[in-house]
DNA sequence: TGCGTTTTTGACAATCATTATCGTTCCCAC
DNA sequence: GTGGGAACGATAATGATTGTCAAAAACGCA
């Protein structure tokens, strides 16, 4: 027992990954982010990028998207529960909230006796710029 | 041009895969299905199972689910657009329809100028049997 | 500031579902 | 029945992600 300090340490690598995520506009893969860091001269290993992203995702600080047949994509998002409207071509992303959908999902699950309900929802489309 | 016959041939292997899917209750992976076929004495290659499932999915005859960190799962579903309420523990699946959600997603996308809209939606929970 | 302990790092190997190859098999229209 | 092309399937290749483990870096404390 005993809480015993979580002992999470501040490292140059973690700061670099976190900072980069703060500047990025849309979703990016671990390998993309790693390449960007190296281009800036930051010396960070790919393994560490993967680990850091996973930790941030577990902590709820970033969102993960798993597109069909591709790498996992990460993005720093606003707090609170929301979903994404993503451009298939360029990745441009809009955060959307749908209270009605949330309650609908919970209600449907409850009607069937399911507990501990969660859900995933993504909307895909072609953004105005890419449609042109 | 010229339509030229699609030239889709009926083979023992395709029939076997399709028939097996018809008997299965929930979602199953390509490797699971392959193992079941072999156990029945059906001689079908794993590659062919993958190819057949992909073809059926492309044709819209089966649904695909991609759980985090696992194999793709396939299931013969009813026709028409619908979503799934899935038990995290045993995989028990209920098909659900939500017209309100469909229109909400389309409306949101339209408001942001996105075209060719599609979406993915899955609800997860613990089914009554597994909750007990 | 120096130390000891514990976490973190990262180069490299391992994993493993899926896909590509490509010679063989066998549908099926004629 | 035959011929041409689709389908098969054993096997190798792919490629993202995870495991490994010795070396490096944090940080509480003296
Ligand atoms: Zn776009
Ligand atoms: Zn939601
Ligand atoms: Zn269950
Ligand atoms: Zn829908």
PDB file of C-alpha atoms in Angstrom, chain A residues 46-102:
ATOM      1  CA  UNK A  46      11.797   6.549 -31.423  1.00  0.00           C
ATOM      2  CA  UNK A  47      11.067   4.175 -28.562  1.00  0.00           C
ATOM      3  CA  UNK A  48      10.847   7.111 -26.204  1.00  0.00           C
ATOM      4  CA  UNK A  49       8.453   8.946 -28.477  1.00  0.00           C
ATOM      5  CA  UNK A  50       6.177   5.902 -28.507  1.00  0.00           C
ATOM      6  CA  UNK A  51       6.356   5.560 -24.735  1.00  0.00           C
ATOM      7  CA  UNK A  52       5.717   9.234 -24.113  1.00  0.00           C
ATOM      8  CA  UNK A  53       2.736   9.360 -26.427  1.00  0.00           C
ATOM      9  CA  UNK A  54       1.244   6.308 -24.781  1.00  0.00           C
ATOM     10  CA  UNK A  55       1.724   7.830 -21.351  1.00  0.00           C
ATOM     11  CA  UNK A  56       0.126  11.105 -22.419  1.00  0.00           C
ATOM     12  CA  UNK A  57      -2.771   9.214 -23.954  1.00  0.00           C
ATOM     13  CA  UNK A  58      -3.263   7.172 -20.789  1.00  0.00           C
ATOM     14  CA  UNK A  59      -3.258  10.381 -18.810  1.00  0.00           C
ATOM     15  CA  UNK A  60      -5.941  11.762 -21.089  1.00  0.00           C
ATOM     16  CA  UNK A  61      -3.771  14.661 -22.204  1.00  0.00           C
ATOM     17  CA  UNK A  62      -3.830  13.723 -25.865  1.00  0.00           C
ATOM     18  CA  UNK A  63      -6.281  11.957 -28.139  1.00  0.00           C
ATOM     19  CA  UNK A  64      -5.497   8.926 -30.245  1.00  0.00           C
ATOM     20  CA  UNK A  65      -7.017   8.080 -33.592  1.00  0.00           C
ATOM     21  CA  UNK A  66      -6.521   4.754 -35.293  1.00  0.00           C
ATOM     22  CA  UNK A  67      -7.224   5.141 -39.001  1.00  0.00           C
ATOM     23  CA  UNK A  68      -7.830   1.965 -40.997  1.00  0.00           C
ATOM     24  CA  UNK A  69      -4.577   0.484 -42.152  1.00  0.00           C
ATOM     25  CA  UNK A  70      -2.293   3.157 -40.836  1.00  0.00           C
ATOM     26  CA  UNK A  71      -0.311   4.307 -37.869  1.00  0.00           C
ATOM     27  CA  UNK A  72      -1.887   5.613 -34.714  1.00  0.00           C
ATOM     28  CA  UNK A  73      -2.306   9.362 -34.789  1.00  0.00           C
ATOM     29  CA  UNK A  74      -1.952  11.679 -31.806  1.00  0.00           C
ATOM     30  CA  UNK A  75      -3.133  15.199 -31.145  1.00  0.00           C
ATOM     31  CA  UNK A  76      -3.346  17.526 -28.185  1.00  0.00           C
ATOM     32  CA  UNK A  77      -7.001  18.314 -27.665  1.00  0.00           C
ATOM     33  CA  UNK A  78      -9.128  20.467 -25.465  1.00  0.00           C
ATOM     34  CA  UNK A  79     -10.288  19.021 -22.184  1.00  0.00           C
ATOM     35  CA  UNK A  80     -13.521  17.198 -21.744  1.00  0.00           C
ATOM     36  CA  UNK A  81     -15.265  14.574 -23.807  1.00  0.00           C
ATOM     37  CA  UNK A  82     -15.590  15.356 -27.506  1.00  0.00           C
ATOM     38  CA  UNK A  83     -15.317  13.801 -30.929  1.00  0.00           C
ATOM     39  CA  UNK A  84     -13.628  14.682 -34.205  1.00  0.00           C
ATOM     40  CA  UNK A  85     -14.599  15.699 -37.682  1.00  0.00           C
ATOM     41  CA  UNK A  86     -11.560  14.843 -39.766  1.00  0.00           C
ATOM     42  CA  UNK A  87     -10.624  15.526 -43.378  1.00  0.00           C
ATOM     43  CA  UNK A  88      -9.702  12.320 -45.156  1.00  0.00           C
ATOM     44  CA  UNK A  89      -7.253  14.115 -47.401  1.00  0.00           C
ATOM     45  CA  UNK A  90      -5.333  16.577 -45.251  1.00  0.00           C
ATOM     46  CA  UNK A  91      -6.217  15.567 -41.707  1.00  0.00           C
ATOM     47  CA  UNK A  92      -7.701  18.948 -40.799  1.00  0.00           C
ATOM     48  CA  UNK A  93      -9.680  18.354 -37.637  1.00  0.00           C
ATOM     49  CA  UNK A  94     -12.604  20.031 -35.918  1.00  0.00           C
ATOM     50  CA  UNK A  95     -13.613  19.093 -32.415  1.00  0.00           C
ATOM     51  CA  UNK A  96     -17.327  18.533 -32.067  1.00  0.00           C
ATOM     52  CA  UNK A  97     -19.555  17.961 -29.079  1.00  0.00           C
ATOM     53  CA  UNK A  98     -22.863  16.148 -29.220  1.00  0.00           C
ATOM     54  CA  UNK A  99     -24.656  15.912 -25.903  1.00  0.00           C
ATOM     55  CA  UNK A 100     -27.585  14.222 -27.613  1.00  0.00           C
ATOM     56  CA  UNK A 101     -25.348  11.489 -28.941  1.00  0.00           C
ATOM     57  CA  UNK A 102     -23.794  10.881 -25.550  1.00  0.00           C
TER      58      UNK A 102
END
